[in-house]
PDB file of C-alpha atoms in Angstrom:
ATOM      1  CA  UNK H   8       0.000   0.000   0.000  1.00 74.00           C
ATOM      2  CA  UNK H   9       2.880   2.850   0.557  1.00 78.00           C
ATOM      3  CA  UNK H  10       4.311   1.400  -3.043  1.00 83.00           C
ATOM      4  CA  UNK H  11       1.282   2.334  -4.189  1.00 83.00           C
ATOM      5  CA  UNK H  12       0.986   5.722  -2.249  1.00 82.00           C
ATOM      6  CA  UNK H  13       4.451   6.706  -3.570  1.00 84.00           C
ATOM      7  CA  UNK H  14       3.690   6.074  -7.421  1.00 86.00           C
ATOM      8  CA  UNK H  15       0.735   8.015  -7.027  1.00 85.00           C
ATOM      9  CA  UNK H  16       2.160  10.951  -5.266  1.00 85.00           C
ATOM     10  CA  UNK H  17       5.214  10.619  -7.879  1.00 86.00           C
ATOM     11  CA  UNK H  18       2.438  10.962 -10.778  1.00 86.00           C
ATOM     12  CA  UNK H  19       1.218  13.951  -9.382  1.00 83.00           C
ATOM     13  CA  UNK H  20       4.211  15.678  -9.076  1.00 83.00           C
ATOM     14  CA  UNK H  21       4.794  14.898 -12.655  1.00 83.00           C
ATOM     15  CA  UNK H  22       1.599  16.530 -13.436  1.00 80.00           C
ATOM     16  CA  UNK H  23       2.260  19.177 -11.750  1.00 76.00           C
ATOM     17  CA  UNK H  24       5.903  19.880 -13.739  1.00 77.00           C
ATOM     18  CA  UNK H  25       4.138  19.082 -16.743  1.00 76.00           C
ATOM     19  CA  UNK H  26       1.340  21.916 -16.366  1.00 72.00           C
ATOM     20  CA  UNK H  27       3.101  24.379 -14.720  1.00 68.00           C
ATOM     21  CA  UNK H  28       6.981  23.395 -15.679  1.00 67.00           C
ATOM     22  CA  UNK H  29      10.039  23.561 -12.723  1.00 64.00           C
ATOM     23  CA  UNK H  30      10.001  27.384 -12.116  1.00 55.00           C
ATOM     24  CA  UNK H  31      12.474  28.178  -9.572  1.00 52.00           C
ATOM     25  CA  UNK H  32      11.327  28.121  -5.857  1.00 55.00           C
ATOM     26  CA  UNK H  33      10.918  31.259  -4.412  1.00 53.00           C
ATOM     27  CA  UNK H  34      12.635  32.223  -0.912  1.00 53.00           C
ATOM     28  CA  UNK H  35      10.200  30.857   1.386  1.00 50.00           C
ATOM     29  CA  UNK H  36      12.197  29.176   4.950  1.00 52.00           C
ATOM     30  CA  UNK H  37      11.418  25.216   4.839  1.00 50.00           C
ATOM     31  CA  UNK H  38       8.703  23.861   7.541  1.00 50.00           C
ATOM     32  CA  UNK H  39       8.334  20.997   8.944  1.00 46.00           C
ATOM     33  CA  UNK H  40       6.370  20.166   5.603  1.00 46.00           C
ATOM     34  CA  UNK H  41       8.125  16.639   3.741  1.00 51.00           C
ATOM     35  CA  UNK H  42       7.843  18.484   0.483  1.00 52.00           C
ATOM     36  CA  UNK H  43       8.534  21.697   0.061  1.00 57.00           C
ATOM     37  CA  UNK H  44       8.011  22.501  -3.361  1.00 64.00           C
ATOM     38  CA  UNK H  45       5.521  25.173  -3.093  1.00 61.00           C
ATOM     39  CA  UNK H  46       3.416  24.380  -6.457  1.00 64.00           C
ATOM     40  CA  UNK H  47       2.517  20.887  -4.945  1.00 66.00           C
ATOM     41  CA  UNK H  48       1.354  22.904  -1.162  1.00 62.00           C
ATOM     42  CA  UNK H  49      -1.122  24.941  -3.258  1.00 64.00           C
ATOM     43  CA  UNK H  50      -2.836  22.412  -5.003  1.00 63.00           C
ATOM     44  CA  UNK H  51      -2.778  19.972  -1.845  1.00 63.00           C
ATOM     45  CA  UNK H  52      -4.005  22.745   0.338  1.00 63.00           C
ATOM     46  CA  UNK H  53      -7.242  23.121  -2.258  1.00 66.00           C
ATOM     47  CA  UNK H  54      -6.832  26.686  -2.872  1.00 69.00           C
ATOM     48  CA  UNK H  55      -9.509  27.529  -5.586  1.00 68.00           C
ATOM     49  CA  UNK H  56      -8.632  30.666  -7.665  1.00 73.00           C
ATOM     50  CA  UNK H  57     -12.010  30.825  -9.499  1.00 76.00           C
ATOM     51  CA  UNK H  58     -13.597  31.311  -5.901  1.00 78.00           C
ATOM     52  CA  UNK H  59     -11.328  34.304  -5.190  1.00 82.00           C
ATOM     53  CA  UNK H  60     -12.220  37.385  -5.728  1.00 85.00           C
ATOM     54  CA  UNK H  61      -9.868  41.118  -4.895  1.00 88.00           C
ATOM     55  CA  UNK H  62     -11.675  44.576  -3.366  1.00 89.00           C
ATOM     56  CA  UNK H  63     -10.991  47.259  -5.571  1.00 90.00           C
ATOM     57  CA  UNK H  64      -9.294  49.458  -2.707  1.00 91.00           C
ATOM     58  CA  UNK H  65      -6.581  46.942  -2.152  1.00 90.00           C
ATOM     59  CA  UNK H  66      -3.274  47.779  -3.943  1.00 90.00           C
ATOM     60  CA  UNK H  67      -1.190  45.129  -6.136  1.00 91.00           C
ATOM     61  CA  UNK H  68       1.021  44.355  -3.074  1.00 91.00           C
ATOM     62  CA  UNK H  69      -2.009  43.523  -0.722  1.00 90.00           C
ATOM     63  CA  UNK H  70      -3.254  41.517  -3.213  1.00 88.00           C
ATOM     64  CA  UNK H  71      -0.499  39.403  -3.798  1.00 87.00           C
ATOM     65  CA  UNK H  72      -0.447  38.895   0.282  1.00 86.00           C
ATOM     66  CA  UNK H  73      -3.357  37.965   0.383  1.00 85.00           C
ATOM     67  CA  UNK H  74      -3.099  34.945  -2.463  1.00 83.00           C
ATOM     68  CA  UNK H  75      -0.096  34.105  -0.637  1.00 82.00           C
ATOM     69  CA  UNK H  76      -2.293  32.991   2.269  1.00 81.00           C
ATOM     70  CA  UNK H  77      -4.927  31.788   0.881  1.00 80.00           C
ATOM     71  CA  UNK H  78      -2.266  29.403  -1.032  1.00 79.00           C
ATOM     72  CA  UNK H  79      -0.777  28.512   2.422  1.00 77.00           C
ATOM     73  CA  UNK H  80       2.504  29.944   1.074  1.00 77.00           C
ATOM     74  CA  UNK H  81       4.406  30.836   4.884  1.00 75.00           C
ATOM     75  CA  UNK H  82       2.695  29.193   7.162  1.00 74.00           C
ATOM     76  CA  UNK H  83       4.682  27.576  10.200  1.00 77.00           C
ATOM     77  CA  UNK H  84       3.259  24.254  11.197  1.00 80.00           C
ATOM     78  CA  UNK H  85       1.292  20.900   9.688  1.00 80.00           C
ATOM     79  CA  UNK H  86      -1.250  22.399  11.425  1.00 82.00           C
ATOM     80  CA  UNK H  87      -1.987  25.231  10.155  1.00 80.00           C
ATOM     81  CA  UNK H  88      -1.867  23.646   6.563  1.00 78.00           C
ATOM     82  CA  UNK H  89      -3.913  21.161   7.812  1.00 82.00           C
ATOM     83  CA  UNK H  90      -6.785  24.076   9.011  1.00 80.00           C
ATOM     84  CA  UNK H  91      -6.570  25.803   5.866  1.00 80.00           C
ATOM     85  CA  UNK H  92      -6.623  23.006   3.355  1.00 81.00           C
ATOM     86  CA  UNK H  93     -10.137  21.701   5.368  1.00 81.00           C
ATOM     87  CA  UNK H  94     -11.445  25.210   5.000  1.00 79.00           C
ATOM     88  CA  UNK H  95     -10.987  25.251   1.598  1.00 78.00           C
ATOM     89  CA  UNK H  96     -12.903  21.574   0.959  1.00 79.00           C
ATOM     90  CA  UNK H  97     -15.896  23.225   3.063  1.00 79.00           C
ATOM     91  CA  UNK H  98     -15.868  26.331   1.066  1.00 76.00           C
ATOM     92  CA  UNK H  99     -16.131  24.170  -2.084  1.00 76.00           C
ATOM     93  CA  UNK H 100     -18.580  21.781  -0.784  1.00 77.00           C
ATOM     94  CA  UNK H 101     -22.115  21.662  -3.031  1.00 77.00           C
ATOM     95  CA  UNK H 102     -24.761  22.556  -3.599  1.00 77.00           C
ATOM     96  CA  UNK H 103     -23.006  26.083  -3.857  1.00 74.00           C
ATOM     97  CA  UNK H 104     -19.195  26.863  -3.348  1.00 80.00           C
ATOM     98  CA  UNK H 105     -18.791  30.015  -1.237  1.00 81.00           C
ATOM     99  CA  UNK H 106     -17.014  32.749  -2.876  1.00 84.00           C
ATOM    100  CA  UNK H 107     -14.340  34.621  -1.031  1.00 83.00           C
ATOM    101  CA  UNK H 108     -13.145  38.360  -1.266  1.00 86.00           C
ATOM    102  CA  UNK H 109     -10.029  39.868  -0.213  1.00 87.00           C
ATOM    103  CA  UNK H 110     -10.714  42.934   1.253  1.00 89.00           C
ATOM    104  CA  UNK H 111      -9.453  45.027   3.964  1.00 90.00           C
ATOM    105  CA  UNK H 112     -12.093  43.966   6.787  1.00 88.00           C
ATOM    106  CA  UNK H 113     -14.544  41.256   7.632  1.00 87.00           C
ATOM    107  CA  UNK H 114     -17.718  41.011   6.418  1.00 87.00           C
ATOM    108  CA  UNK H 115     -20.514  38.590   5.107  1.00 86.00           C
ATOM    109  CA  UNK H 116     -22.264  39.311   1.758  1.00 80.00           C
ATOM    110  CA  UNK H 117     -25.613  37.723   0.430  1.00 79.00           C
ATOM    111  CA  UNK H 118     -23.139  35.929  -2.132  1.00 82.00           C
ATOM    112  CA  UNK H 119     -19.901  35.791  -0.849  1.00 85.00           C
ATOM    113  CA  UNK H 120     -17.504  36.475   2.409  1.00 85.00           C
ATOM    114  CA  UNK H 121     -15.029  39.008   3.394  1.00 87.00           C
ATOM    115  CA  UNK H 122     -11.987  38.348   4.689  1.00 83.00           C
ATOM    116  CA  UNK H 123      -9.027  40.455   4.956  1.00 86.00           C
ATOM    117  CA  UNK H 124      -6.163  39.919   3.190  1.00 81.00           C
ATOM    118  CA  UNK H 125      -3.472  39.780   5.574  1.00 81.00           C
ATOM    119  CA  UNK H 126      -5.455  37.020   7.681  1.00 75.00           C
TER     120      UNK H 126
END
């Protein structure tokens, strides 16, 4: 069963290289992650980018915070990859995926939810 585990964790990361190449890795400190590579932590932590939506009062640096969380890029612990990545999967659960917006306060919406983006 871990053979089989490995091959199919070894057939995602080729996937992975094939649709989005081997870009360098940017300077983010190793966790106690086992793989670091930061393309494979996105799409293991769920992070949905058609459910993402930017306020129109944040500037181009707040916005790229903010996707950096929401990908789980810098956090510290398992843990906290652990909590985000089972946010994400309720977020996306049906009948209706929950939209989220990166603004620069809290706040629910009849369609969607708030959340600042330096969370």
């Amino acid at each position: 069963r871990q053979t089989k585990m490995e091959k199919a964790k070894e057939r995602a990361k080729e996937k992975v290289r094939e649709k989005f190449g081997d870009a360098p890795k940017p300077d983010i400190p190793d966790s106690e992650f086992e793989d670091p590579d930061p393309k494979m932590r996105i799409i293991e932590g769920g992070y949905h980018p058609d459910l993402c939506f930017m306020d129109k009062a944040l500037t181009q640096e707040q916005k790229r915070d903010g996707i950096r969380n929401l990908c789980g890029i810098g956090l510290e612990t398992e843990a906290h990859f652990w909590l985000l990545e089972n946010l994400w999967k309720a977020m996306r659960q049906p009948p209706t995926p929950v939209p989220l917006i990166l603004a620069l306060d809290y706040g629910v919406e009849s369609t969607a939810v708030r959340i600042p983006y330096n969370f």
